[in-house]
mmCIF file with all atom_site columns, C-alpha atoms in Angstrom:
data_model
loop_
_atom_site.group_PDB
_atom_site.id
_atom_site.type_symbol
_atom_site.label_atom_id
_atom_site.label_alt_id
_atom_site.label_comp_id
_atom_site.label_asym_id
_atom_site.label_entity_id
_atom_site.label_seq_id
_atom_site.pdbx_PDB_ins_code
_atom_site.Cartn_x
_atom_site.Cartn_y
_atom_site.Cartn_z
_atom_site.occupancy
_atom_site.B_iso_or_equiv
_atom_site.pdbx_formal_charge
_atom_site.auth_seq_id
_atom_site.auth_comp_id
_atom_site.auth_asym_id
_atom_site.auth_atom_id
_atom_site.pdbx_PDB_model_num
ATOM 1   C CA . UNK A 1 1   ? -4.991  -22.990 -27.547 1.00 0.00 ? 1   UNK A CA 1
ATOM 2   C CA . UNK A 1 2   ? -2.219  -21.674 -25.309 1.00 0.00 ? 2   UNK A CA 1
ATOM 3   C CA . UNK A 1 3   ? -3.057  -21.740 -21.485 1.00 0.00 ? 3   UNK A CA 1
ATOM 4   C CA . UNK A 1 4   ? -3.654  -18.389 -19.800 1.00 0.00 ? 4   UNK A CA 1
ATOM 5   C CA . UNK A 1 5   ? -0.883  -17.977 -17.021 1.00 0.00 ? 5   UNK A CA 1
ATOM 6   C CA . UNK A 1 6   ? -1.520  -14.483 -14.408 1.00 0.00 ? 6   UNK A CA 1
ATOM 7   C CA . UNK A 1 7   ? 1.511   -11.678 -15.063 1.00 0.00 ? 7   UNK A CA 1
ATOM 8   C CA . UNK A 1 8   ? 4.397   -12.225 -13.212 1.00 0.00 ? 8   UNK A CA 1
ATOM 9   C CA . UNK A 1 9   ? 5.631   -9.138  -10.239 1.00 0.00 ? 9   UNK A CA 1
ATOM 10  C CA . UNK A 1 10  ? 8.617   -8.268  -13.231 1.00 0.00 ? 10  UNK A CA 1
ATOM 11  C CA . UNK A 1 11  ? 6.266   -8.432  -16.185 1.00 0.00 ? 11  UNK A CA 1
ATOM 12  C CA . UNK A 1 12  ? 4.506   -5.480  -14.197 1.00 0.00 ? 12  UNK A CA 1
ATOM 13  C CA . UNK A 1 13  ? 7.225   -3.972  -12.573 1.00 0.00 ? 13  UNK A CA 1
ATOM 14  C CA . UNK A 1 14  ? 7.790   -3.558  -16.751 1.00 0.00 ? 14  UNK A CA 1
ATOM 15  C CA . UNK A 1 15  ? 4.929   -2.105  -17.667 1.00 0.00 ? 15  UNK A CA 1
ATOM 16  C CA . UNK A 1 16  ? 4.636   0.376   -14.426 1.00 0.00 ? 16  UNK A CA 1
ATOM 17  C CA . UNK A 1 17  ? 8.304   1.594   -15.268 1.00 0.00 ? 17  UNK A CA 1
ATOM 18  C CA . UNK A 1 18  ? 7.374   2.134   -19.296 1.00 0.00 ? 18  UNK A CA 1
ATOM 19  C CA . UNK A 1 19  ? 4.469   4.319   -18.418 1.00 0.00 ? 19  UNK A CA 1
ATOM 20  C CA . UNK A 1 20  ? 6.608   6.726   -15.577 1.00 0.00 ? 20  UNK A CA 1
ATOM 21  C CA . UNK A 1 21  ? 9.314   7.391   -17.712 1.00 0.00 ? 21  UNK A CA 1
ATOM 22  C CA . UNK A 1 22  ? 6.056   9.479   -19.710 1.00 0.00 ? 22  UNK A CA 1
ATOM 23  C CA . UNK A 1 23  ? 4.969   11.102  -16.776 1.00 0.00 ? 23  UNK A CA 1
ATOM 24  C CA . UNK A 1 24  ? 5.778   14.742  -15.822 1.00 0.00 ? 24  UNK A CA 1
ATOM 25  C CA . UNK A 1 25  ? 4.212   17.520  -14.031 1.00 0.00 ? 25  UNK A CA 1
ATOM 26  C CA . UNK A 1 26  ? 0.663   17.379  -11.964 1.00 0.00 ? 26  UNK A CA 1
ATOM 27  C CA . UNK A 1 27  ? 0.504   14.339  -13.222 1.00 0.00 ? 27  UNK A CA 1
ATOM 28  C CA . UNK A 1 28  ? 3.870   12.665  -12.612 1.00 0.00 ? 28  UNK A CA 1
ATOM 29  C CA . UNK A 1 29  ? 3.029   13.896  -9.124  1.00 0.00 ? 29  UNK A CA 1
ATOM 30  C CA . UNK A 1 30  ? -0.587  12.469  -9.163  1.00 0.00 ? 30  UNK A CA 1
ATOM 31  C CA . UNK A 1 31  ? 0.846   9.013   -9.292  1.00 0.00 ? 31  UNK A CA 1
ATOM 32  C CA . UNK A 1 32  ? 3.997   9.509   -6.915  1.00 0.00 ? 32  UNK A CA 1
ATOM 33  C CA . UNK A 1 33  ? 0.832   10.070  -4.361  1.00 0.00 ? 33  UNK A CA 1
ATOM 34  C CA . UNK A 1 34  ? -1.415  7.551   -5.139  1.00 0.00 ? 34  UNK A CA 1
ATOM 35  C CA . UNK A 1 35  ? 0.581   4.307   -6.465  1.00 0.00 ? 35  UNK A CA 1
ATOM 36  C CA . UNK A 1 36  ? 1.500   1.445   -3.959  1.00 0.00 ? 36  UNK A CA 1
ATOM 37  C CA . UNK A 1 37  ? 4.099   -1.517  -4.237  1.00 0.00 ? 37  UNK A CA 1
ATOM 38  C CA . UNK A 1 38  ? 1.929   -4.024  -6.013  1.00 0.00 ? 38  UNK A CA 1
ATOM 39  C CA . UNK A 1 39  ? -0.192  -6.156  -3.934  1.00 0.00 ? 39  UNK A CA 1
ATOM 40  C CA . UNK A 1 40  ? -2.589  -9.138  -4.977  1.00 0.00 ? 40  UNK A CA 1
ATOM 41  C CA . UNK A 1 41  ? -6.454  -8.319  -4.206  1.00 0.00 ? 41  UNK A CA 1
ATOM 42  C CA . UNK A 1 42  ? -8.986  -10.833 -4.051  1.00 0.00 ? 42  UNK A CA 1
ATOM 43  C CA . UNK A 1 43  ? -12.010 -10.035 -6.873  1.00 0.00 ? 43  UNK A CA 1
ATOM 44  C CA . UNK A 1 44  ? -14.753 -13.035 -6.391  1.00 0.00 ? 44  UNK A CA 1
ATOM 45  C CA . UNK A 1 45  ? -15.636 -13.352 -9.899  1.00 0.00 ? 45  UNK A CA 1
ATOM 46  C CA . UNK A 1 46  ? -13.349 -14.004 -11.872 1.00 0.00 ? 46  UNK A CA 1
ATOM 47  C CA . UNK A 1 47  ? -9.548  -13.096 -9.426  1.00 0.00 ? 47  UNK A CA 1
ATOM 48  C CA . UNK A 1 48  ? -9.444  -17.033 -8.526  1.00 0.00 ? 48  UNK A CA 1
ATOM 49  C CA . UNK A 1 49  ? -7.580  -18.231 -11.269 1.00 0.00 ? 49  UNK A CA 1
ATOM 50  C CA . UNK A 1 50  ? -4.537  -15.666 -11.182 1.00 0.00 ? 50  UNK A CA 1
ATOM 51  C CA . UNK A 1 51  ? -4.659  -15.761 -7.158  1.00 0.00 ? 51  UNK A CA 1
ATOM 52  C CA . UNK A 1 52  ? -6.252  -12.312 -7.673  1.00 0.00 ? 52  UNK A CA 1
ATOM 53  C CA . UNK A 1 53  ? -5.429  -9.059  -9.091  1.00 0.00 ? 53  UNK A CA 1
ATOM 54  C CA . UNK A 1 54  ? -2.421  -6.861  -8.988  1.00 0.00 ? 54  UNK A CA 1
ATOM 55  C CA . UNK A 1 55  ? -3.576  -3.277  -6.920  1.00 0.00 ? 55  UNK A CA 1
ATOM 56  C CA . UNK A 1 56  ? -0.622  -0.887  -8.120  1.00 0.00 ? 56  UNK A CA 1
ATOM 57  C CA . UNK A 1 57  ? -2.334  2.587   -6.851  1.00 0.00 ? 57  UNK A CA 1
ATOM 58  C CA . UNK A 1 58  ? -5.051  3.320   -3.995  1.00 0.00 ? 58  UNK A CA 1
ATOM 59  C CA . UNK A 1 59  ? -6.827  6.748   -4.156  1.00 0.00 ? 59  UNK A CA 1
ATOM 60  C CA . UNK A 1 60  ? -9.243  7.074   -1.594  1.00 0.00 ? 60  UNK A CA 1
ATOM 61  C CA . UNK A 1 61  ? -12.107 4.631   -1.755  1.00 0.00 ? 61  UNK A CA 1
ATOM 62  C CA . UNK A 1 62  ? -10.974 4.050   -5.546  1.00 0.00 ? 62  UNK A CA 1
ATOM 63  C CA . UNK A 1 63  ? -7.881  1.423   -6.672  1.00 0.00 ? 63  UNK A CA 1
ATOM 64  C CA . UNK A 1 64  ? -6.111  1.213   -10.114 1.00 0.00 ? 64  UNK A CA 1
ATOM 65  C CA . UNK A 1 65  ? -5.254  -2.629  -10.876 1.00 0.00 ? 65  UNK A CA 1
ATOM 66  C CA . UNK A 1 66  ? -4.441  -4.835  -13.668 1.00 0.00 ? 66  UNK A CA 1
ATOM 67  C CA . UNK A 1 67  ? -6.763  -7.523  -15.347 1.00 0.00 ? 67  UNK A CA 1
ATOM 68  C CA . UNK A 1 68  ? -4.154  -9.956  -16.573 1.00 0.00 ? 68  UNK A CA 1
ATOM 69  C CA . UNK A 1 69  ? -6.868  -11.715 -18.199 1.00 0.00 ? 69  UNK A CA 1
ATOM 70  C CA . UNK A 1 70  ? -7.359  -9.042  -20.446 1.00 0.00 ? 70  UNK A CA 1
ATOM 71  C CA . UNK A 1 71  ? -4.278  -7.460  -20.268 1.00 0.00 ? 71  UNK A CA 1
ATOM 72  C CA . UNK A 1 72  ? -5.440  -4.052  -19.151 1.00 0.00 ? 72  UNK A CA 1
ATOM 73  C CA . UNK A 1 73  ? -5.896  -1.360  -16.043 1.00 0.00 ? 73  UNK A CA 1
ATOM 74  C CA . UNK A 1 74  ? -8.831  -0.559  -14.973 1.00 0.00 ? 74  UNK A CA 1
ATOM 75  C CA . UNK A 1 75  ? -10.425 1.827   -11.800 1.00 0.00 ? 75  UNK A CA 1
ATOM 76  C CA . UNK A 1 76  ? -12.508 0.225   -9.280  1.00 0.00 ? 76  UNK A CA 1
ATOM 77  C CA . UNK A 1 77  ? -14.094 0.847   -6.192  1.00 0.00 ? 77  UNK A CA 1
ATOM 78  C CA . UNK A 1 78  ? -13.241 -1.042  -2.888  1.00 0.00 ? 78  UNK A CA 1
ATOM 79  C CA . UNK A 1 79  ? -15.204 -0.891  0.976   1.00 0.00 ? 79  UNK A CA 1
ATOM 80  C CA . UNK A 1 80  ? -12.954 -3.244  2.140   1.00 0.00 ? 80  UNK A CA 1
ATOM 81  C CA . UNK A 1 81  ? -9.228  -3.050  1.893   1.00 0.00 ? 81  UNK A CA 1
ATOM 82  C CA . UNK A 1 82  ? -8.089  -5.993  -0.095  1.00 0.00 ? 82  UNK A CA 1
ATOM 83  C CA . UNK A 1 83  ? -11.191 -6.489  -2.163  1.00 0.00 ? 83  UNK A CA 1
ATOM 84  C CA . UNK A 1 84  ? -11.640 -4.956  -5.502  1.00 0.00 ? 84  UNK A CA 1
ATOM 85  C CA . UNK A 1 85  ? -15.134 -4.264  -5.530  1.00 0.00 ? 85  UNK A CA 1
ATOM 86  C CA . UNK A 1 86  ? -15.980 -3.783  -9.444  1.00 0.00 ? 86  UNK A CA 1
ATOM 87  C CA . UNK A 1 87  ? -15.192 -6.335  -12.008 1.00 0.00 ? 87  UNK A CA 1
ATOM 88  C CA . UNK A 1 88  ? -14.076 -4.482  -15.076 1.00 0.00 ? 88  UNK A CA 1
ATOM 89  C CA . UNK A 1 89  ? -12.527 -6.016  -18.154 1.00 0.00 ? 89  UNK A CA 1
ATOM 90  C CA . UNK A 1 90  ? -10.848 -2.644  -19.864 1.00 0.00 ? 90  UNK A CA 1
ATOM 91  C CA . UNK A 1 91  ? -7.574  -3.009  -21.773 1.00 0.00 ? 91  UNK A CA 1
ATOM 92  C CA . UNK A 1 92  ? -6.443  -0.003  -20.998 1.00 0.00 ? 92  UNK A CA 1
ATOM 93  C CA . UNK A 1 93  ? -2.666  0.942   -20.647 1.00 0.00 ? 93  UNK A CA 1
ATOM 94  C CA . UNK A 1 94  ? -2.031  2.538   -17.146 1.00 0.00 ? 94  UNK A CA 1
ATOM 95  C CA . UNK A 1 95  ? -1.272  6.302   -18.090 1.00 0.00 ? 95  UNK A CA 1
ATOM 96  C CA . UNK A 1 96  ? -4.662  6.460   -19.335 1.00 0.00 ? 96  UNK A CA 1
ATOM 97  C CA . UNK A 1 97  ? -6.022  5.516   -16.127 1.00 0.00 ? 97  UNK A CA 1
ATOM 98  C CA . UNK A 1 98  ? -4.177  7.430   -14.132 1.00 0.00 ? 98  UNK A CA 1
ATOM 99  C CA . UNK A 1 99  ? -5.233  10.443  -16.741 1.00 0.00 ? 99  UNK A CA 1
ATOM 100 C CA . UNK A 1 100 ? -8.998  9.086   -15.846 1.00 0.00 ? 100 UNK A CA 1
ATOM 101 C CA . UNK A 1 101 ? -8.213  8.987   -12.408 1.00 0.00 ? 101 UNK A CA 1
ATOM 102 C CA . UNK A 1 102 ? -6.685  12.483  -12.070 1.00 0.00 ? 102 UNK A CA 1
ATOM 103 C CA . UNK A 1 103 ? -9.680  13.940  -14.099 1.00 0.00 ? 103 UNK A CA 1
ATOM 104 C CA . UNK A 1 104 ? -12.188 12.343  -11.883 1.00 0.00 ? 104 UNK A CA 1
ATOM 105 C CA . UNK A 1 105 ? -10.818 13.665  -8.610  1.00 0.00 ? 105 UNK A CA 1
ATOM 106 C CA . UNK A 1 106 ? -9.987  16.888  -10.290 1.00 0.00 ? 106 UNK A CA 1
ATOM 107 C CA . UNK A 1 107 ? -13.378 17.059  -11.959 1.00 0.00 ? 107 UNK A CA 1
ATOM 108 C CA . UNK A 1 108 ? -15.675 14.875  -10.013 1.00 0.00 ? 108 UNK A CA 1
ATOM 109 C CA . UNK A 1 109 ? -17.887 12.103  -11.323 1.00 0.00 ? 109 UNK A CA 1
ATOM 110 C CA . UNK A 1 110 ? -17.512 8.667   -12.368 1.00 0.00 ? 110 UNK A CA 1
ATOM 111 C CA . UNK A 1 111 ? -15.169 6.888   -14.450 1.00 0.00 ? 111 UNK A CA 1
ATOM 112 C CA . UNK A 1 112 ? -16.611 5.967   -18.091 1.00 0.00 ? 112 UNK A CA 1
ATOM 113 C CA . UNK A 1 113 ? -15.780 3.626   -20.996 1.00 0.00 ? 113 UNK A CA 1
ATOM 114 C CA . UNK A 1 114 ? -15.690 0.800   -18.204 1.00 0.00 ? 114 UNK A CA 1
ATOM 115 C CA . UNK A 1 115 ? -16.315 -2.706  -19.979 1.00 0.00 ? 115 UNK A CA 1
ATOM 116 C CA . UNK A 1 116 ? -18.556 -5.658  -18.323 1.00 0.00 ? 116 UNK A CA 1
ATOM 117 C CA . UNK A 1 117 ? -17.680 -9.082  -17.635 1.00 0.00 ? 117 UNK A CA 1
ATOM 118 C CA . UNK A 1 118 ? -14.798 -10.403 -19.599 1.00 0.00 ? 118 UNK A CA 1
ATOM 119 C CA . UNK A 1 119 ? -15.886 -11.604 -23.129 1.00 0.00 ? 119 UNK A CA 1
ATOM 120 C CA . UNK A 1 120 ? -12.699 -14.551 -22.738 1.00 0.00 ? 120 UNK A CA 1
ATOM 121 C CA . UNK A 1 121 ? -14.764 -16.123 -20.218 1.00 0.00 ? 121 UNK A CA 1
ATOM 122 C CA . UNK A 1 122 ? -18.347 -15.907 -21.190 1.00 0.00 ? 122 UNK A CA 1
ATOM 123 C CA . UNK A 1 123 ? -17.016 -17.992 -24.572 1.00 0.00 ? 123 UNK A CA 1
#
């Protein structure tokens, strides 16, 4: 079995650029707003092993961030800056969270389709 190793800053920095060069319009201007310069955030659950979790966009109390143990982005809420608040183990790719995220502040509500505890480390 091959040993899980966190995403490196490039690997990202990859996938980040890949989804932008799809963006245009409200949306393209959505994430110019929202996204950050990628930052490690602590997640007590299950962010120990990678040294956290890459934060790549902060809309009000809500972050985007990448589970590099499932190899997806998800939207979670944070109180305190630094801490990802909701464990979520989604493999989504990121323009369909920022389409998620656009819709919810657009729209109101709550995100949906969000996915539990990570089924690679209940096994």
């Amino acid at each position: 079995m091959e040993e899980w190793e966190p995403i490196s800053l490039n690997e990202l920095f990859d996938e980040i650029q890949k989804t932008e060069k799809d963006l245009d319009g409200e949306l393209k201007n959505f994430w110019d707003l929202i996204k950050i310069d990628p930052i490690k955030w602590e997640e007590k659950k299950y962010g120990e092993m990678g040294g956290g979790f890459w934060v790549v966009a902060i809309c009000g109390n809500k972050v985007i961030w990448f589970n590099d143990i499932e190899e997806g982005f998800n939207i979670s809420n944070y109180k305190i800056f630094g801490e990802i608040e909701d464990y979520w183990c989604n493999q989504d790719e990121l323009i369909h969270v920022i389409c998620k995220l656009f819709e919810l502040i657009k729209f109101g509500g709550e995100p949906t389709k969000r996915g539990g505890p990570s089924q690679n480390l209940i096994e």
